[in-house]
Coordinates of C-alpha atoms and ligand atoms in Angstrom, one line a residue:
M1 CA -25.0 28.4 22.2
K2 CA -22.6 30.5 24.2
V3 CA -21.1 33.5 22.3
L4 CA -18.1 35.6 23.2
V5 CA -17.8 39.1 21.7
I6 CA -14.4 40.8 21.8
G7 CA -14.1 44.5 22.2
S8 CA -15.6 47.3 24.3
G9 CA -17.0 50.0 21.9
G10 CA -20.3 51.0 20.3
R11 CA -19.6 48.5 17.5
E12 CA -19.5 45.6 20.0
H13 CA -22.6 46.9 21.9
A14 CA -24.5 46.9 18.5
L15 CA -23.2 43.4 17.7
I16 CA -24.3 42.1 21.1
W17 CA -27.7 43.8 20.8
K18 CA -28.1 42.0 17.5
I19 CA -26.7 38.6 18.7
D20 CA -29.0 38.8 21.7
Q21 CA -32.0 38.7 19.4
S22 CA -31.0 35.3 18.1
P23 CA -33.1 32.4 19.5
R24 CA -29.9 30.2 19.1
V25 CA -28.0 32.2 21.7
K26 CA -28.2 31.1 25.4
K27 CA -25.5 33.3 26.9
I28 CA -23.3 36.1 25.7
Y29 CA -19.9 37.1 27.2
C30 CA -18.0 40.2 26.3
A31 CA -14.3 40.9 26.8
P32 CA -13.9 43.5 28.2
G33 CA -17.3 45.2 27.4
N34 CA -18.8 48.4 28.9
A35 CA -21.7 49.5 31.1
G36 CA -24.3 49.2 28.3
I37 CA -23.1 45.8 27.2
A38 CA -23.3 44.6 30.8
G39 CA -27.1 44.8 30.4
L40 CA -27.1 42.1 27.8
A41 CA -23.8 40.1 28.4
E42 CA -21.5 39.1 31.1
C43 CA -18.5 41.3 30.9
V44 CA -15.2 39.6 31.6
P45 CA -12.1 41.7 32.4
I46 CA -9.8 40.5 29.6
A47 CA -8.3 43.0 27.2
A48 CA -9.3 42.7 23.6
D49 CA -5.6 42.1 22.6
D50 CA -4.8 39.5 25.2
I51 CA -5.5 36.7 22.8
Q52 CA -3.9 33.9 24.9
K53 CA -6.2 34.7 27.9
L54 CA -9.2 35.0 25.6
L55 CA -8.3 31.5 24.3
E56 CA -8.2 30.1 27.8
F57 CA -11.5 31.7 28.6
A58 CA -13.2 30.4 25.4
K59 CA -12.0 26.9 26.1
K60 CA -13.0 26.9 29.7
E61 CA -16.5 28.3 29.0
K62 CA -16.9 26.1 25.9
I63 CA -17.8 29.1 23.7
G64 CA -19.6 28.1 20.5
L65 CA -18.9 31.2 18.6
T66 CA -16.4 34.1 19.1
V67 CA -17.1 37.4 17.3
V68 CA -14.1 39.7 17.0
G69 CA -14.9 43.5 16.9
P70 CA -11.7 45.4 16.7
E71 CA -8.7 45.1 14.4
A72 CA -5.9 44.5 16.9
P73 CA -6.7 40.9 17.9
L74 CA -7.4 40.0 14.2
S75 CA -4.0 41.4 13.2
M76 CA -2.4 39.4 16.1
G77 CA -3.9 36.2 14.7
I78 CA -6.8 35.5 17.1
T79 CA -8.8 33.7 14.4
D80 CA -5.9 31.3 13.6
L81 CA -5.2 30.7 17.3
F82 CA -8.8 29.8 18.1
E83 CA -9.3 27.8 15.0
N84 CA -6.2 25.7 15.7
E85 CA -7.9 24.8 19.0
G86 CA -11.1 23.8 17.2
L87 CA -13.0 27.0 18.2
R88 CA -15.3 28.8 15.8
V89 CA -14.5 32.5 15.2
F90 CA -16.2 35.1 13.1
G91 CA -13.2 37.3 12.0
A92 CA -10.5 37.4 9.4
S93 CA -7.4 35.3 9.7
M94 CA -4.1 37.0 10.4
K95 CA -3.0 36.8 6.7
A96 CA -6.4 38.1 5.5
A97 CA -6.5 40.9 8.1
E98 CA -3.3 42.3 6.6
I99 CA -5.6 44.0 4.1
E100 CA -6.1 46.4 7.0
S101 CA -3.0 46.0 9.2
S102 CA -0.6 46.8 6.3
K103 CA -1.5 49.7 4.0
S104 CA 1.5 48.7 1.8
F105 CA 0.1 45.2 1.4
S106 CA -3.4 46.5 0.5
K107 CA -1.9 48.9 -2.0
A108 CA 0.1 46.1 -3.6
I109 CA -3.0 43.9 -3.8
M110 CA -5.0 46.7 -5.4
T111 CA -2.3 47.5 -7.8
K112 CA -1.7 43.9 -8.8
Y113 CA -5.4 43.1 -9.4
G114 CA -6.5 46.4 -10.9
I115 CA -8.7 47.5 -8.0
P116 CA -9.1 51.3 -8.3
T117 CA -7.2 53.2 -5.6
A118 CA -5.2 56.4 -5.2
E119 CA -2.0 56.4 -7.1
G120 CA 0.9 56.0 -4.7
M121 CA 4.1 54.4 -3.6
V122 CA 5.5 52.6 -0.6
F123 CA 8.8 53.8 1.1
T124 CA 11.1 52.8 3.9
N125 CA 13.8 55.2 2.8
Y126 CA 13.3 58.9 3.8
R127 CA 15.3 60.4 1.0
K128 CA 13.4 58.4 -1.7
A129 CA 10.1 59.3 -0.2
E130 CA 11.1 63.0 0.0
A131 CA 12.1 63.0 -3.6
Y132 CA 8.8 61.4 -4.6
I133 CA 6.9 64.1 -2.6
R134 CA 8.9 66.9 -4.4
K135 CA 8.3 65.3 -7.8
K136 CA 4.5 64.8 -7.3
G137 CA 3.8 68.1 -5.4
A138 CA 1.0 68.8 -2.9
P139 CA -1.7 67.9 -2.1
L140 CA -0.6 64.4 -1.0
V141 CA -1.6 61.9 1.7
V142 CA 1.1 60.3 3.9
K143 CA 0.1 57.1 5.7
A144 CA 1.9 55.0 8.3
D145 CA 1.8 51.4 7.0
G146 CA 0.5 49.6 10.1
L147 CA -2.3 50.0 12.6
A148 CA -2.2 53.4 14.3
A149 CA -5.7 53.7 15.9
G150 CA -7.0 55.7 13.0
K151 CA -4.3 58.4 13.5
G152 CA -1.7 57.2 10.9
V153 CA -3.2 59.1 7.9
I154 CA -2.1 62.6 7.3
V155 CA -3.7 64.6 4.6
C156 CA -1.2 67.3 3.5
S157 CA -2.1 70.4 1.5
T158 CA 1.5 71.6 1.1
E159 CA 4.8 69.8 0.3
K160 CA 6.2 71.0 3.7
E161 CA 3.3 69.3 5.5
A162 CA 4.0 66.1 3.6
I163 CA 7.7 66.2 4.4
D164 CA 6.9 66.9 8.1
A165 CA 4.5 64.0 8.1
L166 CA 7.2 61.8 6.6
D167 CA 9.7 63.0 9.3
S168 CA 7.2 62.3 12.1
I169 CA 6.4 58.8 10.8
L170 CA 9.7 57.5 9.4
V171 CA 12.3 59.4 11.5
K172 CA 10.6 60.3 14.8
Q173 CA 8.6 57.0 14.8
A174 CA 5.4 58.7 16.0
F175 CA 3.5 55.5 15.4
G176 CA 6.3 53.1 16.4
D177 CA 6.7 50.0 14.2
A178 CA 3.5 50.9 12.4
G179 CA 5.5 53.6 10.7
K180 CA 8.5 51.6 9.5
R181 CA 7.0 52.0 6.1
V182 CA 5.0 54.8 4.6
V183 CA 2.6 55.0 1.8
V184 CA 2.6 58.4 -0.1
E185 CA -0.4 58.7 -2.4
E186 CA -2.4 61.2 -4.4
C187 CA -5.0 63.2 -2.5
L188 CA -8.5 62.3 -3.7
T189 CA -11.5 64.5 -3.7
G190 CA -15.2 63.6 -3.7
E191 CA -17.6 62.2 -1.2
E192 CA -16.6 59.3 1.1
A193 CA -18.8 56.3 1.8
S194 CA -18.3 53.0 3.6
F195 CA -19.2 49.8 1.9
L196 CA -19.3 46.7 4.0
A197 CA -20.1 43.1 3.1
F198 CA -20.1 39.7 4.6
T199 CA -17.9 37.2 2.8
D200 CA -16.9 33.6 3.2
G201 CA -14.1 34.0 0.7
I202 CA -16.3 33.1 -2.3
T203 CA -19.7 34.8 -2.0
V204 CA -19.9 38.5 -1.2
L205 CA -23.1 39.6 0.5
P206 CA -23.3 43.4 0.7
L207 CA -24.7 45.3 3.7
P208 CA -26.4 48.6 2.9
S209 CA -24.1 51.6 2.2
S210 CA -23.2 54.0 5.0
Q211 CA -21.3 57.1 5.7
D212 CA -19.1 58.0 8.6
H213 CA -18.2 61.5 9.9
K214 CA -14.6 61.5 10.9
P215 CA -13.7 65.2 11.9
V216 CA -14.7 66.2 15.4
F217 CA -16.6 69.4 14.5
D218 CA -19.6 70.3 12.3
D219 CA -19.0 70.8 8.6
D220 CA -16.1 68.4 8.8
K221 CA -13.9 70.8 10.7
G222 CA -11.2 70.0 13.3
P223 CA -9.0 66.9 13.8
N224 CA -10.1 63.4 12.8
T225 CA -11.6 61.1 15.3
G226 CA -12.6 57.4 15.4
G227 CA -16.0 58.7 14.0
M228 CA -18.5 61.2 15.3
G229 CA -21.6 59.6 13.7
A230 CA -22.8 57.7 10.7
Y231 CA -25.9 57.1 8.7
S232 CA -27.3 54.5 6.3
P233 CA -28.0 54.3 3.4
A234 CA -25.5 56.8 1.9
P235 CA -27.3 58.3 -1.1
V236 CA -24.0 58.8 -2.9
V237 CA -24.0 55.0 -3.3
D238 CA -27.0 54.7 -5.7
R239 CA -27.9 51.6 -7.6
Y240 CA -25.3 52.4 -10.3
I241 CA -22.4 53.0 -7.9
H242 CA -23.4 50.0 -5.8
K243 CA -23.2 47.6 -8.8
R244 CA -19.8 49.0 -9.8
V245 CA -18.5 48.8 -6.2
M246 CA -19.5 45.1 -6.2
D247 CA -18.1 44.4 -9.7
E248 CA -14.9 46.5 -9.6
I249 CA -13.9 46.4 -5.9
M250 CA -15.6 43.9 -3.5
I251 CA -15.8 40.8 -5.7
P252 CA -12.3 41.3 -7.3
T253 CA -10.8 41.9 -3.8
V254 CA -12.2 38.7 -2.4
R255 CA -11.0 36.8 -5.5
A256 CA -7.6 38.5 -5.2
M257 CA -7.2 37.5 -1.6
A258 CA -8.1 33.9 -2.4
A259 CA -5.6 33.9 -5.3
E260 CA -2.9 35.1 -3.0
G261 CA -3.6 32.2 -0.6
R262 CA -5.2 34.5 2.0
P263 CA -8.9 33.6 1.7
Y264 CA -10.9 36.4 3.3
K265 CA -13.7 35.4 5.7
G266 CA -15.7 37.9 7.8
V267 CA -16.7 41.4 7.2
L268 CA -14.8 43.3 4.5
Y269 CA -15.1 47.1 4.7
A270 CA -14.0 49.3 1.8
G271 CA -13.6 53.0 2.6
L272 CA -14.4 54.7 -0.7
M273 CA -14.0 58.1 -2.3
I274 CA -16.6 58.8 -4.9
D275 CA -16.5 61.6 -7.4
R276 CA -19.2 61.6 -10.1
D277 CA -18.5 58.2 -11.8
R278 CA -15.1 57.7 -10.3
I279 CA -14.8 55.3 -7.4
K280 CA -11.5 54.7 -5.6
V281 CA -10.6 52.7 -2.5
L282 CA -9.1 54.8 0.4
E283 CA -8.6 51.8 2.6
F284 CA -9.8 48.4 3.5
N285 CA -10.8 47.4 7.1
G286 CA -11.0 43.8 8.1
R287 CA -14.1 44.1 10.4
F288 CA -17.2 46.2 11.1
G289 CA -16.6 49.9 11.3
D290 CA -17.3 51.9 14.4
P291 CA -19.7 53.8 14.2
E292 CA -21.0 52.3 10.9
A293 CA -21.9 49.0 12.7
Q294 CA -24.6 50.8 14.7
P295 CA -26.7 52.2 11.9
L296 CA -26.1 49.1 9.8
L297 CA -27.0 46.5 12.4
I298 CA -30.1 48.4 13.4
R299 CA -31.3 48.0 9.8
M300 CA -30.4 44.3 9.5
K301 CA -33.6 42.2 10.1
N302 CA -32.0 38.7 9.8
D303 CA -30.8 36.7 12.7
I304 CA -27.1 37.5 12.5
I305 CA -25.9 34.1 13.9
P306 CA -26.8 31.9 10.9
V307 CA -25.1 34.5 8.6
M308 CA -21.9 34.4 10.7
E309 CA -22.0 30.6 10.8
A310 CA -22.5 30.5 7.0
V311 CA -19.4 32.7 6.6
I312 CA -17.3 30.4 8.8
E313 CA -18.7 27.3 7.0
E314 CA -18.2 28.8 3.5
R315 CA -21.9 28.5 2.5
L316 CA -22.8 32.2 2.4
H317 CA -24.5 31.6 -1.0
E318 CA -27.4 30.1 1.1
C319 CA -28.0 33.4 2.8
K320 CA -29.9 36.5 1.9
L321 CA -29.9 39.7 3.9
E322 CA -33.2 41.3 4.9
I323 CA -32.8 45.0 5.4
D324 CA -35.2 47.5 7.0
E325 CA -36.1 50.0 4.2
R326 CA -36.0 52.8 6.7
A327 CA -32.9 55.1 7.1
S328 CA -30.8 55.0 10.2
V329 CA -28.6 57.6 11.9
C330 CA -26.1 57.3 14.7
V331 CA -24.9 60.4 16.6
V332 CA -21.8 59.8 18.7
M333 CA -21.8 61.7 22.0
A334 CA -18.2 62.3 23.2
S335 CA -16.3 63.6 26.1
G336 CA -15.3 67.2 26.0
G337 CA -11.7 67.5 24.7
Y338 CA -11.9 64.4 22.6
P339 CA -9.9 63.5 20.4
G340 CA -7.4 65.2 22.7
S341 CA -7.3 64.6 26.4
Y342 CA -10.6 64.4 28.4
K343 CA -11.9 63.7 31.9
K344 CA -13.4 60.3 32.8
E345 CA -15.9 59.0 35.4
I346 CA -18.4 61.8 34.9
P347 CA -22.0 60.6 35.7
I348 CA -24.4 60.4 32.7
K349 CA -28.0 61.4 33.1
G350 CA -31.1 60.7 30.9
L351 CA -30.1 57.3 29.5
K352 CA -33.4 55.6 30.5
D353 CA -35.6 58.4 29.1
A354 CA -33.7 58.4 25.8
A355 CA -33.9 54.7 25.4
R356 CA -37.7 54.8 25.8
I357 CA -38.2 56.6 22.4
K358 CA -39.5 54.2 19.8
D359 CA -37.0 53.1 17.2
V360 CA -34.0 54.5 19.2
V361 CA -31.2 52.4 20.7
V362 CA -28.5 54.1 22.8
F363 CA -25.3 52.1 22.2
H364 CA -22.6 52.5 24.7
A365 CA -18.9 52.9 23.8
G366 CA -16.8 54.5 26.6
T367 CA -18.9 53.9 29.6
K368 CA -18.5 51.9 32.9
L369 CA -20.5 51.3 36.0
K370 CA -19.4 53.1 39.2
D371 CA -21.3 52.6 42.4
G372 CA -24.2 51.3 40.3
S373 CA -24.4 54.4 38.0
V374 CA -23.2 54.8 34.4
V375 CA -20.2 57.1 34.1
T376 CA -18.0 58.2 31.2
N377 CA -14.9 56.0 30.5
G378 CA -13.6 57.1 27.1
G379 CA -13.5 59.6 24.3
R380 CA -16.5 58.3 22.4
V381 CA -19.1 57.6 25.1
L382 CA -22.4 56.8 23.4
G383 CA -23.8 56.1 19.9
V384 CA -27.4 57.3 19.8
T385 CA -29.0 55.4 16.9
A386 CA -32.4 55.9 15.4
L387 CA -34.5 54.6 12.5
G388 CA -36.8 56.8 10.5
D389 CA -39.0 56.6 7.4
T390 CA -36.7 59.2 5.8
V391 CA -33.2 60.2 6.7
T392 CA -34.6 63.5 8.0
A393 CA -37.0 61.6 10.3
A394 CA -34.1 59.4 11.6
I395 CA -32.0 62.5 12.2
D396 CA -34.8 64.2 14.2
K397 CA -35.4 61.1 16.3
A398 CA -31.7 60.6 17.0
Y399 CA -31.3 64.2 18.1
Q400 CA -34.5 64.1 20.2
A401 CA -32.9 61.3 22.2
V402 CA -29.5 63.1 22.3
S403 CA -31.2 66.1 23.8
M404 CA -32.3 64.0 26.8
I405 CA -28.8 62.8 27.7
K406 CA -26.6 65.0 29.7
W407 CA -23.2 65.1 31.4
E408 CA -20.6 67.7 32.1
G409 CA -18.5 68.7 29.1
I410 CA -20.5 66.7 26.6
Q411 CA -19.8 67.2 22.9
Y412 CA -21.4 66.0 19.7
R413 CA -21.8 67.0 16.1
K414 CA -25.1 68.7 15.2
D415 CA -24.9 67.9 11.5
I416 CA -24.9 64.1 11.3
G417 CA -26.7 63.0 8.2
K418 CA -26.8 66.5 6.7
K419 CA -24.9 65.3 3.6
A420 CA -27.5 62.7 2.9
V421 CA -30.3 65.3 3.2
M422 CA -28.4 67.7 0.9
R423 CA -27.8 65.0 -1.7
K424 CA -31.4 64.1 -1.7
A425 CA -32.4 67.7 -2.1
V426 CA -30.5 68.1 -5.4
I427 CA -33.0 68.8 -8.2
P428 CA -32.6 66.5 -11.2
M429 CA -32.1 68.1 -14.6
V430 CA -32.7 65.0 -16.7
E431 CA -35.5 62.5 -16.2
I432 CA -35.0 58.9 -17.4
V433 CA -38.3 57.2 -17.9
M434 CA -38.3 53.4 -18.7
G435 CA -41.2 51.4 -20.0
S436 CA -40.3 48.6 -17.6
D437 CA -37.7 48.1 -14.8
S438 CA -36.2 45.3 -17.0
D439 CA -35.1 48.1 -19.4
Y440 CA -32.5 49.3 -16.7
D441 CA -29.8 47.0 -18.1
V442 CA -29.8 49.1 -21.3
M443 CA -30.6 52.5 -19.7
E444 CA -27.7 52.0 -17.3
E445 CA -25.6 53.3 -20.2
T446 CA -27.4 56.6 -20.0
V447 CA -26.9 56.7 -16.2
A448 CA -23.2 56.1 -16.7
V449 CA -22.9 59.1 -19.0
L450 CA -24.9 61.4 -16.8
K451 CA -22.8 60.4 -13.8
K452 CA -19.6 61.0 -15.8
F453 CA -20.7 64.6 -16.5
G454 CA -22.1 65.2 -13.0
I455 CA -25.6 65.8 -14.3
P456 CA -28.3 65.2 -11.7
F457 CA -31.0 62.9 -12.9
G458 CA -34.0 61.0 -11.8
I459 CA -35.1 57.6 -13.0
T460 CA -38.5 56.1 -13.0
V461 CA -40.9 53.6 -14.8
A462 CA -44.0 54.4 -16.7
S463 CA -45.8 52.6 -19.5
A464 CA -47.4 54.4 -22.4
H465 CA -50.0 51.6 -22.6
R466 CA -50.4 50.3 -19.1
S467 CA -50.1 53.5 -17.1
P468 CA -50.7 56.3 -19.6
E469 CA -51.8 58.6 -16.8
R470 CA -48.6 58.2 -15.0
A471 CA -46.6 58.8 -18.1
S472 CA -48.6 62.0 -19.0
G473 CA -48.3 63.2 -15.4
I474 CA -44.5 62.9 -15.5
A475 CA -44.3 64.9 -18.7
K476 CA -46.8 67.5 -17.6
T477 CA -45.0 68.2 -14.4
A478 CA -41.4 67.9 -15.6
R479 CA -40.7 71.5 -16.4
A480 CA -42.1 72.7 -13.0
R481 CA -39.9 70.1 -11.3
G482 CA -36.8 71.6 -12.9
I483 CA -36.3 68.9 -15.6
K484 CA -34.6 70.2 -18.8
V485 CA -34.5 67.0 -20.9
I486 CA -36.5 63.7 -20.8
I487 CA -35.0 60.5 -22.0
A488 CA -37.5 57.6 -22.6
G489 CA -36.3 54.0 -23.1
A490 CA -38.9 51.4 -24.2
G491 CA -39.2 48.2 -26.2
H492 CA -41.9 46.6 -28.3
A493 CA -44.4 49.1 -29.8
A494 CA -42.5 51.9 -28.0
H495 CA -45.0 54.7 -27.7
L496 CA -43.5 56.0 -24.4
A497 CA -41.3 58.8 -25.9
G498 CA -44.1 59.9 -28.1
V499 CA -46.6 60.1 -25.3
L500 CA -44.2 62.0 -23.1
A501 CA -43.4 64.4 -26.0
S502 CA -47.1 65.1 -26.6
F503 CA -47.5 66.4 -23.0
T504 CA -44.4 68.6 -22.8
S505 CA -42.5 71.1 -24.8
L506 CA -39.2 69.9 -23.2
P507 CA -36.8 68.0 -25.5
V508 CA -37.5 64.3 -25.4
I509 CA -34.9 61.7 -26.5
G510 CA -36.2 58.2 -27.3
V511 CA -34.1 55.1 -26.8
P512 CA -35.5 52.1 -28.7
I513 CA -34.9 48.9 -26.8
D514 CA -34.6 45.4 -28.3
S515 CA -37.1 43.4 -26.2
S516 CA -39.3 41.5 -28.7
C517 CA -38.8 39.0 -31.5
L518 CA -38.4 42.0 -33.9
S519 CA -35.0 42.8 -32.5
G520 CA -35.8 46.4 -31.6
F521 CA -36.9 47.3 -35.2
D522 CA -40.5 47.7 -33.8
S523 CA -39.4 50.1 -31.1
L524 CA -37.1 52.0 -33.4
L525 CA -39.9 52.7 -35.9
S526 CA -42.5 53.5 -33.2
T527 CA -40.1 55.9 -31.5
V528 CA -38.7 57.6 -34.6
Q529 CA -41.8 57.9 -36.8
M530 CA -43.5 60.7 -34.9
P531 CA -46.2 62.9 -36.6
P532 CA -45.1 66.5 -37.5
G533 CA -45.1 68.9 -34.5
I534 CA -44.2 66.3 -31.9
P535 CA -40.6 65.5 -32.4
V536 CA -38.7 62.7 -30.5
A537 CA -34.9 62.8 -31.0
T538 CA -34.3 59.1 -31.7
V539 CA -31.0 57.4 -31.1
A540 CA -29.7 53.9 -32.0
V541 CA -31.3 50.7 -30.7
G542 CA -30.1 49.4 -27.3
K543 CA -27.0 50.2 -25.3
P544 CA -25.2 52.4 -27.9
G545 CA -28.3 54.4 -28.2
A546 CA -28.8 54.7 -24.5
R547 CA -25.2 56.0 -24.2
N548 CA -25.7 58.6 -27.0
A549 CA -29.0 59.7 -25.4
G550 CA -27.0 60.6 -22.3
I551 CA -24.4 62.5 -24.4
L552 CA -27.1 64.3 -26.4
A553 CA -28.8 65.4 -23.1
A554 CA -25.4 66.7 -21.9
Q555 CA -25.0 68.6 -25.1
I556 CA -28.4 70.2 -24.8
L557 CA -27.6 71.2 -21.2
G558 CA -24.1 72.3 -22.3
I559 CA -25.6 75.1 -24.5
S560 CA -26.1 77.2 -21.3
D561 CA -23.4 75.6 -19.1
P562 CA -19.8 76.5 -20.1
A563 CA -18.2 74.1 -17.7
L564 CA -20.3 71.2 -19.0
S565 CA -19.6 72.2 -22.6
A566 CA -15.8 72.2 -21.8
M567 CA -16.1 68.7 -20.4
L568 CA -17.9 67.6 -23.6
D569 CA -15.1 69.1 -25.7
A570 CA -12.5 67.3 -23.6
F571 CA -14.5 64.1 -23.9
K572 CA -14.5 64.4 -27.8
K573 CA -10.7 65.1 -27.8
E574 CA -10.2 62.0 -25.6
M575 CA -12.2 59.9 -28.0
A576 CA -10.1 61.2 -31.0
L577 CA -6.9 60.4 -29.0
Q578 CA -8.1 56.8 -28.4
V579 CA -8.6 56.4 -32.2
E580 CA -5.1 57.8 -32.9
K581 CA -3.6 55.3 -30.4
K582 CA -5.4 52.4 -32.1
A583 CA -4.2 53.6 -35.5
A584 CA -0.6 53.9 -34.3
K585 CA -0.8 50.3 -33.0
L586 CA -1.8 49.2 -36.5
A587 CA 0.7 51.4 -38.4
D588 CA 3.3 48.7 -38.9
F589 CA 0.8 45.9 -39.6
R590 CA 1.2 44.5 -43.1
Ligands
AMP601 P1 -7.9 55.7 5.9 O1 -7.7 55.3 7.3 O2 -6.9 55.3 4.9 O3 -9.3 55.6 5.5 O4 -7.8 57.3 6.1 C1 -8.6 58.1 7.0 C2 -9.2 59.2 6.3 O5 -8.1 60.0 5.6 C3 -10.1 58.9 5.2 O6 -11.4 58.6 5.7 C4 -10.1 60.1 4.3 O7 -10.9 61.1 4.9 C5 -8.6 60.5 4.4 N1 -7.9 59.9 3.3 C6 -7.2 58.7 3.2 N2 -6.6 58.6 2.0 C7 -6.9 59.6 1.3 C8 -6.6 60.0 0.0 N3 -5.8 59.3 -0.8 N4 -7.1 61.2 -0.5 C9 -7.9 62.0 0.3 N5 -8.2 61.7 1.6 C10 -7.7 60.5 2.1

């Protein structure tokens, strides 16, 4: 099969690198491509947004599959145009791509279908927008409605900045037609993560999580760029957050798009802001992210072609993604001056040496060939991407390769992946020990509470009967590891909490789990009925107990943590308020 990839960045190089590994593919074309892509594909000089010319080319060359990288051709309707001519395209339709190309549309969809996002409003009228800004007060975020090459979002820390942003978008038309409407929304805090999934409009098949680094300088300083690096996985998206993103965002969004008569097929990208247990959508993109595509595709083990075909043919339920367990890191090397003005056509040295390092791929973005040598041709020039057994190992390998590449005026961030390392270095205060991984469904309630209060925790499995040494080892070392409270969840003759309690003087909370024909009565008695001197604080059976175990652990920690104890007080008040509200609703019931 002949494949045509549209675009010219690091994302498209990564896509082509992956597509090239498919035994199904005989020839790859790229329009317009770059110097790195030219090593794997035939580059054709057609701009990514010249969709008529691309159609003529695809028909003439009998292209079997067209893969669209950037947003512009999708928003112009390339998928609809090609499909009307009987050509197969991997990319969202024009109506579906509006989830990215119109921020007011995506805000309306999220509001209508209860998908969590920043609170905000859409305006075309300057005065009304100004009044809203004054009413809400800073900080606020002002966004041009349409595509603005990643520059249409202005995070404003003062009212004046927000009004200036409004003036520049609505009045001065800094982004042209893209700024005919603006979205003004609350400024969210937390940690950002990118969540991408393949979808055929019905099934949602998630890729691993990742995180982009938008600002140009280390420690997230300086102006925003297209992305100065990325890594995968993003530890902020743990198992609990992952499940909620799927249940509360990805699946409902795909369902919502179908219900609106805009079935979404392709890659759906949710930009998220995560703060403890609160997850909100910052934006949707209708395609792979750049640079996220590089660290994601290097981890994907499957042949990508059958997955893309399954998306097009609406049989994605047949597919399963195989993901490399290792972490990946992509460091973007950029031209000096980027994201402002920069020089072009500067010769790049060291590319071959860097590419020889095992588990490193140097993806090209803004490069071209001049007199047979690779020269710079854009702001973001290369995406040096590496795999490692740990995120630290991947970082080291990527920077080892980066250090071998040189050109005049080169710039890159030195801290790509640092947030992942820092998050992994946080010392847990609570350890959740489960008798079996099948207990997670119940113990997720504990996880939810600990997340809510921002309490760092660890979670593991140990059996009092099948791995008593492991269980005792966990308890014996807990204090030295910084643990303050142990929560043990187990079913059947649940001796786990008792065994742990006998090896530590830390408080142990036991969660009896209903997993036998005795409906949890067995685990309740074996957890609660401890001999004198070895107490286990026992909570109710099952999920309510697991939830209370989390709250009790928070209360124990709150004794020496005023901020946490204030959060617990607020939590109690909120519960009382909920009861009042329910009582009020029943007041006139006779
Ligand atoms: P977007 O293109 O909407 O993702 O915005 C680009 C960047 O602006 C995001 O990656 C965030 O860093 C920031 N941003 C967008 N919306 C918000 C918001 N509501 N609160 C805080 N930061 C935001």
